[in-house]
Every structure is written in structure tokens, then in C-alpha cells.
PDB file of C-alpha atoms and ligand atoms in Angstrom:
ATOM      1  CA  MET A  14       0.236  -0.897  13.471  1.00  0.00           C
ATOM      2  CA  ILE A  15       3.811   0.558  12.478  1.00  0.00           C
ATOM      3  CA  LYS A  16       4.150   0.662   8.384  1.00  0.00           C
ATOM      4  CA  VAL A  17       7.507   1.077   6.332  1.00  0.00           C
ATOM      5  CA  ALA A  18       7.887   1.762   3.800  1.00  0.00           C
ATOM      6  CA  PRO A  19      11.699   1.738   1.847  1.00  0.00           C
ATOM      7  CA  SER A  20      12.942   4.016  -0.502  1.00  0.00           C
ATOM      8  CA  ILE A  21      13.690   2.552  -3.983  1.00  0.00           C
ATOM      9  CA  LEU A  22      16.157   5.222  -4.144  1.00  0.00           C
ATOM     10  CA  SER A  23      19.132   2.982  -1.789  1.00  0.00           C
ATOM     11  CA  ALA A  24      17.981   0.019  -4.652  1.00  0.00           C
ATOM     12  CA  ASP A  25      20.229  -0.576  -7.796  1.00  0.00           C
ATOM     13  CA  PHE A  26      18.444   1.000 -10.709  1.00  0.00           C
ATOM     14  CA  ALA A  27      19.783  -1.733 -12.965  1.00  0.00           C
ATOM     15  CA  ASN A  28      18.268  -4.584 -10.663  1.00  0.00           C
ATOM     16  CA  LEU A  29      15.249  -2.959  -9.369  1.00  0.00           C
ATOM     17  CA  ALA A  30      12.600  -5.875 -10.355  1.00  0.00           C
ATOM     18  CA  ARG A  31      14.965  -7.536  -8.226  1.00  0.00           C
ATOM     19  CA  ASP A  32      14.701  -4.849  -5.262  1.00  0.00           C
ATOM     20  CA  ILE A  33      11.725  -4.631  -5.004  1.00  0.00           C
ATOM     21  CA  GLU A  34      10.975  -8.092  -4.416  1.00  0.00           C
ATOM     22  CA  LYS A  35      13.959  -8.158  -1.816  1.00  0.00           C
ATOM     23  CA  ILE A  36      11.055  -5.654  -0.289  1.00  0.00           C
ATOM     24  CA  ALA A  37       8.314  -7.770  -0.328  1.00  0.00           C
ATOM     25  CA  SER A  38       7.331  -7.889   3.159  1.00  0.00           C
ATOM     26  CA  ALA A  39       7.299  -4.042   3.053  1.00  0.00           C
ATOM     27  CA  ASP A  40       4.168  -2.277   3.066  1.00  0.00           C
ATOM     28  CA  TYR A  41       4.197   0.172   1.256  1.00  0.00           C
ATOM     29  CA  VAL A  42       7.574   0.893  -1.868  1.00  0.00           C
ATOM     30  CA  HIS A  43       8.302   4.242  -1.334  1.00  0.00           C
ATOM     31  CA  VAL A  44       9.400   6.251  -4.833  1.00  0.00           C
ATOM     32  CA  ASP A  45      11.318   9.029  -5.043  1.00  0.00           C
ATOM     33  CA  VAL A  46      10.403  12.200  -7.920  1.00  0.00           C
ATOM     34  CA  MET A  47      12.951  14.745  -8.472  1.00  0.00           C
ATOM     35  CA  ASP A  48      12.843  17.001 -11.406  1.00  0.00           C
ATOM     36  CA  GLY A  49      15.605  18.600 -10.610  1.00  0.00           C
ATOM     37  CA  LEU A  50      14.224  23.040 -10.048  1.00  0.00           C
ATOM     38  CA  PHE A  51      12.384  20.890  -6.532  1.00  0.00           C
ATOM     39  CA  VAL A  52      15.113  19.855  -5.044  1.00  0.00           C
ATOM     40  CA  PRO A  53      18.712  19.625  -7.003  1.00  0.00           C
ATOM     41  CA  ASN A  54      18.600  16.181  -8.083  1.00  0.00           C
ATOM     42  CA  ILE A  55      16.109  14.634 -10.936  1.00  0.00           C
ATOM     43  CA  THR A  56      15.684  10.722  -9.954  1.00  0.00           C
ATOM     44  CA  ILE A  57      12.768   8.649 -11.179  1.00  0.00           C
ATOM     45  CA  GLY A  58       9.521   9.766 -13.686  1.00  0.00           C
ATOM     46  CA  ILE A  59       6.320   8.530 -14.827  1.00  0.00           C
ATOM     47  CA  PRO A  60       7.605   5.459 -17.286  1.00  0.00           C
ATOM     48  CA  VAL A  61       9.781   4.413 -14.549  1.00  0.00           C
ATOM     49  CA  VAL A  62       6.625   3.973 -12.636  1.00  0.00           C
ATOM     50  CA  ALA A  63       4.640   1.955 -15.263  1.00  0.00           C
ATOM     51  CA  ALA A  64       7.153  -0.485 -15.245  1.00  0.00           C
ATOM     52  CA  ILE A  65       7.660  -0.515 -11.220  1.00  0.00           C
ATOM     53  CA  ARG A  66       4.018  -1.460 -10.627  1.00  0.00           C
ATOM     54  CA  LYS A  67       3.911  -4.329 -12.554  1.00  0.00           C
ATOM     55  CA  THR A  68       6.565  -5.359 -11.024  1.00  0.00           C
ATOM     56  CA  THR A  69       5.135  -5.020  -7.525  1.00  0.00           C
ATOM     57  CA  ALA A  70       1.130  -5.906  -5.407  1.00  0.00           C
ATOM     58  CA  LEU A  71       2.682  -3.519  -3.182  1.00  0.00           C
ATOM     59  CA  PRO A  72       1.000   0.169  -2.794  1.00  0.00           C
ATOM     60  CA  LEU A  73       3.483   2.522  -4.559  1.00  0.00           C
ATOM     61  CA  ASP A  74       3.692   5.819  -2.291  1.00  0.00           C
ATOM     62  CA  VAL A  75       5.071   8.414  -4.765  1.00  0.00           C
ATOM     63  CA  HIS A  76       6.635  11.167  -3.244  1.00  0.00           C
ATOM     64  CA  LEU A  77       6.270  13.848  -5.450  1.00  0.00           C
ATOM     65  CA  MET A  78       9.645  16.185  -5.023  1.00  0.00           C
ATOM     66  CA  ILE A  79       8.446  18.468  -8.534  1.00  0.00           C
ATOM     67  CA  GLU A  80       7.419  22.020  -9.038  1.00  0.00           C
ATOM     68  CA  ARG A  81       3.779  23.165  -9.280  1.00  0.00           C
ATOM     69  CA  PRO A  82       3.035  19.013  -9.256  1.00  0.00           C
ATOM     70  CA  ALA A  83      -0.798  19.373 -10.463  1.00  0.00           C
ATOM     71  CA  ARG A  84       0.947  19.477 -13.945  1.00  0.00           C
ATOM     72  CA  TYR A  85       1.643  15.345 -13.562  1.00  0.00           C
ATOM     73  CA  ALA A  86      -0.029  14.330 -10.636  1.00  0.00           C
ATOM     74  CA  ALA A  87      -3.051  12.188 -12.474  1.00  0.00           C
ATOM     75  CA  GLN A  88      -0.251  10.777 -14.744  1.00  0.00           C
ATOM     76  CA  PHE A  89       1.404   9.278 -11.911  1.00  0.00           C
ATOM     77  CA  CYS A  90      -1.720   7.380 -10.778  1.00  0.00           C
ATOM     78  CA  ALA A  91      -2.293   6.414 -14.371  1.00  0.00           C
ATOM     79  CA  ALA A  92       1.027   4.821 -14.373  1.00  0.00           C
ATOM     80  CA  GLY A  93      -0.052   2.970 -11.321  1.00  0.00           C
ATOM     81  CA  ALA A  94       0.714   4.897  -8.268  1.00  0.00           C
ATOM     82  CA  ASP A  95      -1.152   4.292  -4.941  1.00  0.00           C
ATOM     83  CA  ILE A  96      -0.649   7.112  -3.146  1.00  0.00           C
ATOM     84  CA  VAL A  97       0.702  10.460  -3.788  1.00  0.00           C
ATOM     85  CA  THR A  98       2.834  12.803  -1.447  1.00  0.00           C
ATOM     86  CA  CYS A  99       3.299  16.762  -3.226  1.00  0.00           C
ATOM     87  CA  HIS A 100       5.002  19.306  -1.411  1.00  0.00           C
ATOM     88  CA  VAL A 101       3.017  22.417   0.128  1.00  0.00           C
ATOM     89  CA  GLU A 102       6.087  25.080  -0.841  1.00  0.00           C
ATOM     90  CA  SER A 103       6.421  23.271  -4.371  1.00  0.00           C
ATOM     91  CA  ASP A 104       3.070  25.251  -5.401  1.00  0.00           C
ATOM     92  CA  ASP A 105       0.395  28.416  -3.863  1.00  0.00           C
ATOM     93  CA  GLY A 106      -1.941  26.794  -2.272  1.00  0.00           C
ATOM     94  CA  ASP A 107      -5.084  26.632  -5.556  1.00  0.00           C
ATOM     95  CA  GLY A 108      -1.830  24.183  -7.879  1.00  0.00           C
ATOM     96  CA  ILE A 109      -1.401  22.333  -4.832  1.00  0.00           C
ATOM     97  CA  ARG A 110      -5.444  21.302  -3.843  1.00  0.00           C
ATOM     98  CA  ALA A 111      -6.014  21.230  -7.309  1.00  0.00           C
ATOM     99  CA  ALA A 112      -2.874  18.430  -7.385  1.00  0.00           C
ATOM    100  CA  LEU A 113      -5.048  16.747  -4.363  1.00  0.00           C
ATOM    101  CA  ASP A 114      -8.091  16.453  -5.956  1.00  0.00           C
ATOM    102  CA  ALA A 115      -6.362  14.783  -9.183  1.00  0.00           C
ATOM    103  CA  ILE A 116      -4.952  12.036  -7.153  1.00  0.00           C
ATOM    104  CA  HIS A 117      -8.557  12.287  -5.693  1.00  0.00           C
ATOM    105  CA  ALA A 118     -10.414  11.631  -8.424  1.00  0.00           C
ATOM    106  CA  ALA A 119      -7.683   9.401  -9.737  1.00  0.00           C
ATOM    107  CA  GLY A 120      -9.335   7.034  -7.273  1.00  0.00           C
ATOM    108  CA  LYS A 121      -5.990   7.460  -4.574  1.00  0.00           C
ATOM    109  CA  ARG A 122      -4.747   8.280  -2.049  1.00  0.00           C
ATOM    110  CA  ALA A 123      -3.373  12.042  -1.886  1.00  0.00           C
ATOM    111  CA  GLY A 124      -1.589  13.597   0.721  1.00  0.00           C
ATOM    112  CA  VAL A 125       1.080  16.785   1.711  1.00  0.00           C
ATOM    113  CA  VAL A 126       4.365  16.904   2.212  1.00  0.00           C
ATOM    114  CA  LEU A 127       6.249  19.199   4.536  1.00  0.00           C
ATOM    115  CA  LYS A 128      10.447  20.493   4.536  1.00  0.00           C
ATOM    116  CA  PRO A 129      12.382  20.917   7.074  1.00  0.00           C
ATOM    117  CA  LYS A 130      11.775  24.522   7.406  1.00  0.00           C
ATOM    118  CA  THR A 131       8.133  23.942   6.647  1.00  0.00           C
ATOM    119  CA  PRO A 132       6.430  24.853  10.182  1.00  0.00           C
ATOM    120  CA  ALA A 133       3.278  22.015  10.782  1.00  0.00           C
ATOM    121  CA  GLU A 134       0.542  24.612  10.557  1.00  0.00           C
ATOM    122  CA  ALA A 135       1.602  24.565   6.817  1.00  0.00           C
ATOM    123  CA  ALA A 136      -0.376  21.247   6.308  1.00  0.00           C
ATOM    124  CA  LEU A 137      -3.384  22.636   7.652  1.00  0.00           C
ATOM    125  CA  PRO A 138      -5.440  23.931   5.298  1.00  0.00           C
ATOM    126  CA  TYR A 139      -5.334  19.894   3.764  1.00  0.00           C
ATOM    127  CA  LEU A 140      -5.096  17.862   6.795  1.00  0.00           C
ATOM    128  CA  ASP A 141      -9.215  16.999   5.783  1.00  0.00           C
ATOM    129  CA  ARG A 142      -8.685  16.820   2.319  1.00  0.00           C
ATOM    130  CA  CYS A 143      -5.731  14.194   2.946  1.00  0.00           C
ATOM    131  CA  ASP A 144      -5.106  10.789   2.860  1.00  0.00           C
ATOM    132  CA  ILE A 145      -1.308  10.237   4.657  1.00  0.00           C
ATOM    133  CA  VAL A 146       1.037  13.468   5.574  1.00  0.00           C
ATOM    134  CA  LEU A 147       4.589  13.297   5.301  1.00  0.00           C
ATOM    135  CA  VAL A 148       7.279  15.112   7.854  1.00  0.00           C
ATOM    136  CA  MET A 149      10.593  15.622   5.894  1.00  0.00           C
ATOM    137  CA  THR A 150      13.513  14.633   8.354  1.00  0.00           C
ATOM    138  CA  VAL A 151      16.455  15.675   6.694  1.00  0.00           C
ATOM    139  CA  GLU A 152      16.479  18.648   2.995  1.00  0.00           C
ATOM    140  CA  PRO A 153      14.799  16.438   0.453  1.00  0.00           C
ATOM    141  CA  GLY A 154      17.186  15.519  -2.721  1.00  0.00           C
ATOM    142  CA  PHE A 155      19.357  12.374  -1.788  1.00  0.00           C
ATOM    143  CA  GLY A 156      19.166   9.825  -0.122  1.00  0.00           C
ATOM    144  CA  GLY A 157      21.803   8.446   2.992  1.00  0.00           C
ATOM    145  CA  GLN A 158      21.341  11.805   4.903  1.00  0.00           C
ATOM    146  CA  LYS A 159      21.336  12.056   9.402  1.00  0.00           C
ATOM    147  CA  PHE A 160      18.091  12.156  10.920  1.00  0.00           C
ATOM    148  CA  MET A 161      16.889  15.911  12.035  1.00  0.00           C
ATOM    149  CA  ALA A 162      15.715  14.920  15.591  1.00  0.00           C
ATOM    150  CA  ASP A 163      14.172  18.417  16.133  1.00  0.00           C
ATOM    151  CA  MET A 164      11.676  17.104  13.037  1.00  0.00           C
ATOM    152  CA  MET A 165       9.811  15.427  16.144  1.00  0.00           C
ATOM    153  CA  PRO A 166       7.654  17.927  17.930  1.00  0.00           C
ATOM    154  CA  LYS A 167       6.046  18.662  14.943  1.00  0.00           C
ATOM    155  CA  VAL A 168       5.186  15.238  13.907  1.00  0.00           C
ATOM    156  CA  ALA A 169       3.878  15.254  17.272  1.00  0.00           C
ATOM    157  CA  ARG A 170       1.828  19.033  17.072  1.00  0.00           C
ATOM    158  CA  LEU A 171       0.565  16.692  13.078  1.00  0.00           C
ATOM    159  CA  ARG A 172      -0.705  13.924  15.167  1.00  0.00           C
ATOM    160  CA  ALA A 173      -1.916  15.959  17.674  1.00  0.00           C
ATOM    161  CA  TRP A 174      -4.724  17.856  14.936  1.00  0.00           C
ATOM    162  CA  ILE A 175      -5.234  14.576  13.089  1.00  0.00           C
ATOM    163  CA  ASP A 176      -6.378  12.546  16.241  1.00  0.00           C
ATOM    164  CA  GLU A 177      -8.183  15.630  17.985  1.00  0.00           C
ATOM    165  CA  ARG A 178     -10.711  16.644  14.836  1.00  0.00           C
ATOM    166  CA  SER A 179     -10.485  11.991  13.993  1.00  0.00           C
ATOM    167  CA  LEU A 180      -9.392  12.157  11.052  1.00  0.00           C
ATOM    168  CA  PRO A 181      -8.797   9.142   8.652  1.00  0.00           C
ATOM    169  CA  CYS A 182      -5.172  10.382   8.115  1.00  0.00           C
ATOM    170  CA  GLU A 183      -1.638   8.832   8.149  1.00  0.00           C
ATOM    171  CA  LEU A 184       1.655  10.556   8.857  1.00  0.00           C
ATOM    172  CA  GLU A 185       5.065   9.069   7.468  1.00  0.00           C
ATOM    173  CA  VAL A 186       8.544  10.265   8.256  1.00  0.00           C
ATOM    174  CA  ASP A 187      10.986   9.847   5.623  1.00  0.00           C
ATOM    175  CA  GLY A 188      14.355  10.770   6.185  1.00  0.00           C
ATOM    176  CA  GLY A 189      17.378   9.366   8.714  1.00  0.00           C
ATOM    177  CA  VAL A 190      15.072   6.720   9.148  1.00  0.00           C
ATOM    178  CA  ASP A 191      17.098   3.873  11.426  1.00  0.00           C
ATOM    179  CA  LEU A 192      17.325   1.381  13.660  1.00  0.00           C
ATOM    180  CA  ALA A 193      18.397   4.598  16.687  1.00  0.00           C
ATOM    181  CA  THR A 194      15.593   6.987  15.155  1.00  0.00           C
ATOM    182  CA  ARG A 195      12.583   4.889  13.924  1.00  0.00           C
ATOM    183  CA  GLY A 196      11.596   4.927  17.744  1.00  0.00           C
ATOM    184  CA  ALA A 197      11.392   8.947  18.428  1.00  0.00           C
ATOM    185  CA  CYS A 198       9.079   8.913  15.396  1.00  0.00           C
ATOM    186  CA  VAL A 199       7.024   6.583  16.516  1.00  0.00           C
ATOM    187  CA  GLU A 200       6.681   8.503  19.905  1.00  0.00           C
ATOM    188  CA  ALA A 201       6.107  11.461  17.788  1.00  0.00           C
ATOM    189  CA  GLY A 202       2.833  10.146  16.455  1.00  0.00           C
ATOM    190  CA  ALA A 203       4.386   8.772  13.317  1.00  0.00           C
ATOM    191  CA  ASN A 204       2.389   5.738  11.794  1.00  0.00           C
ATOM    192  CA  VAL A 205       4.570   5.386   8.144  1.00  0.00           C
ATOM    193  CA  LEU A 206       8.484   5.021   8.438  1.00  0.00           C
ATOM    194  CA  VAL A 207      10.751   5.120   5.196  1.00  0.00           C
ATOM    195  CA  ALA A 208      13.895   4.528   4.791  1.00  0.00           C
ATOM    196  CA  GLY A 209      15.735   4.000   2.362  1.00  0.00           C
ATOM    197  CA  SER A 210      19.819   3.306   3.323  1.00  0.00           C
ATOM    198  CA  ALA A 211      18.215   2.087   6.134  1.00  0.00           C
ATOM    199  CA  VAL A 212      16.926  -1.297   4.510  1.00  0.00           C
ATOM    200  CA  TYR A 213      18.899  -1.521   1.316  1.00  0.00           C
ATOM    201  CA  GLY A 214      21.991  -1.483   3.707  1.00  0.00           C
ATOM    202  CA  ALA A 215      20.956  -4.747   5.846  1.00  0.00           C
ATOM    203  CA  ASP A 216      22.841  -8.407   5.001  1.00  0.00           C
ATOM    204  CA  ASP A 217      19.106  -9.089   6.199  1.00  0.00           C
ATOM    205  CA  ILE A 218      16.422  -7.422   4.478  1.00  0.00           C
ATOM    206  CA  PRO A 219      12.746  -8.775   5.310  1.00  0.00           C
ATOM    207  CA  GLY A 220      15.057  -8.293   9.136  1.00  0.00           C
ATOM    208  CA  ARG A 221      15.782  -5.082   8.943  1.00  0.00           C
ATOM    209  CA  ILE A 222      11.788  -4.416   7.913  1.00  0.00           C
ATOM    210  CA  ALA A 223      10.324  -6.053  10.565  1.00  0.00           C
ATOM    211  CA  ALA A 224      12.676  -4.479  13.166  1.00  0.00           C
ATOM    212  CA  LEU A 225      12.102  -1.008  12.178  1.00  0.00           C
ATOM    213  CA  ARG A 226       8.131  -1.943  12.541  1.00  0.00           C
ATOM    214  CA  GLY A 227       9.014  -3.049  15.732  1.00  0.00           C
TER     215      GLY A 227
HETATM  216  C1  DX5 B  17      15.171  11.942   0.624  1.00  0.00           C
HETATM  217  C2  DX5 B  17      13.963  11.346   0.130  1.00  0.00           C
HETATM  218  C3  DX5 B  17      14.159   9.685   0.818  1.00  0.00           C
HETATM  219  C4  DX5 B  17      15.363   9.392   0.436  1.00  0.00           C
HETATM  220  C5  DX5 B  17      15.854   8.349   2.328  1.00  0.00           C
HETATM  221  O1  DX5 B  17      14.518  13.272  -0.683  1.00  0.00           O
HETATM  222  O2  DX5 B  17      12.779  11.662  -0.192  1.00  0.00           O
HETATM  223  O3  DX5 B  17      12.830   9.413   0.627  1.00  0.00           O
HETATM  224  O4  DX5 B  17      15.418   8.264  -0.028  1.00  0.00           O
HETATM  225  O5  DX5 B  17      16.543   8.367   2.602  1.00  0.00           O
HETATM  226  P1  DX5 B  17      17.183   7.565   3.457  1.00  0.00           P
HETATM  227  O6  DX5 B  17      16.902   6.519   4.551  1.00  0.00           O
HETATM  228  O7  DX5 B  17      18.897   6.938   3.209  1.00  0.00           O
HETATM  229  O8  DX5 B  17      17.542   8.960   4.204  1.00  0.00           O
HETATM  230 ZN1   ZN B  18      11.165  10.615  -0.037  1.00  0.00          ZN
END
């Protein structure tokens, strides 16, 4: 089954509770955390994740775009994140493993994220301890960018490795996913689709979530 994770980066931040209620039929709430260092933008932090937690029973899928995520991973878990993903480019191997371990120690699901220029192989050292791998299909930092179809071979390679190893690991794509691009993602092997503008830009949000799920 395909899961849909609407990104609240495209929601109205002055009306987050209302806009999260609009996506009640989704599978996850995707929360984009940016620190102004790892990416050239600053968005949501720990207090906002804690506030969101009170408004929904949906799993919170927290995408950390921050330098050295091990510093804050446990705090995001304590704030109510259910899934926390860290960019492999945001620290050295020990740092990324420390972040994944901290997330698991908090009893939450952990994963790694790959920027567009990062090869699939960069996920391999972490694959056996990931509950999810996220492949960026735009440069992280902003919503509303054009989908990079040339990321599909990377998704397909990761799908093959996950299946060969029979790993209980989800495979997520993020960036420019809409009704026109979802098919390529699913065909390549993704099972979780993040969508910001494609969900919040729709007149019928539950209808759009259902159509993205397919
Ligand atoms: C970009 C974020 C995405 C973004 C997706 O750095 O990670 O989650 O919100 O937005 P759309 O679906 O509009 O590309
Ligand atoms: Zn994201």
C-alpha cells in the first residue's frame, strides 16, 4: 500500500491545527525542520513539533535538515515525533549512527535522507538500522520545486537492496511529488510519498490525498 505524507511546509503556519485537520485522511504528517545552516532556510523547531503533537493522532514524520542531528534527535522524539530522518550529509558516520541510535533509544522509527547529488551507496552503511530511507527529489530547503525524475534509478537501487535483504524499511520520496510524478516514484519502488504543494494546493484535499495514494 502506498502511503501519503503531506508536508506542512505548504500549510498556513498561522493556522497549523486547522491545516493538519485538513489532512486527517493521510498516513503521516511530514514536518520539515531546517536550521539555516544545512539548508538556506529556517522553518520548524522542537516547540512547534510539541504543539503539533497535541493536534493529531497521525504519526509525525520529522525530516531533519540540520547540521549534526544527534545533538537534537532525542529532543524531537520527546516532543512527539514518531519517525525522525537525518541527512547522511549532515555529519560523519559516527554522528549519523549516534543520531539513529538516539532515535531508537527513544522508541521511535529512524531513517536516513539522501540529497539529490548523494549516491544510493551512501545509505548502505546505515540500511540495516533504518526503518525508512528518504530520497530527495528536489534540493532540500524549499517547497514547490520541480521534481527530479533522474532520481528514480536511485530509488530503484535502494528498493532492490531493501528487498534483497528483506529489510523492514520503508522507502520515501520528497519534493515535487504530484499526480503527474507519483507514478514514476511508485514504479521505482517508493512506498511513502511526501507532497506539500500538491496536497495543500488542491481544492479537495482528501480527494487529492486519495489520488496520490492511487
Ligand atoms: C523540501 C522539503 C519538502 C517540501 C516538499 O526541503 O523537504 O518536504 O516541503 O514540498 P513540495 O511537495 O511542494 O515539493
Ligand atoms: Zn521534507
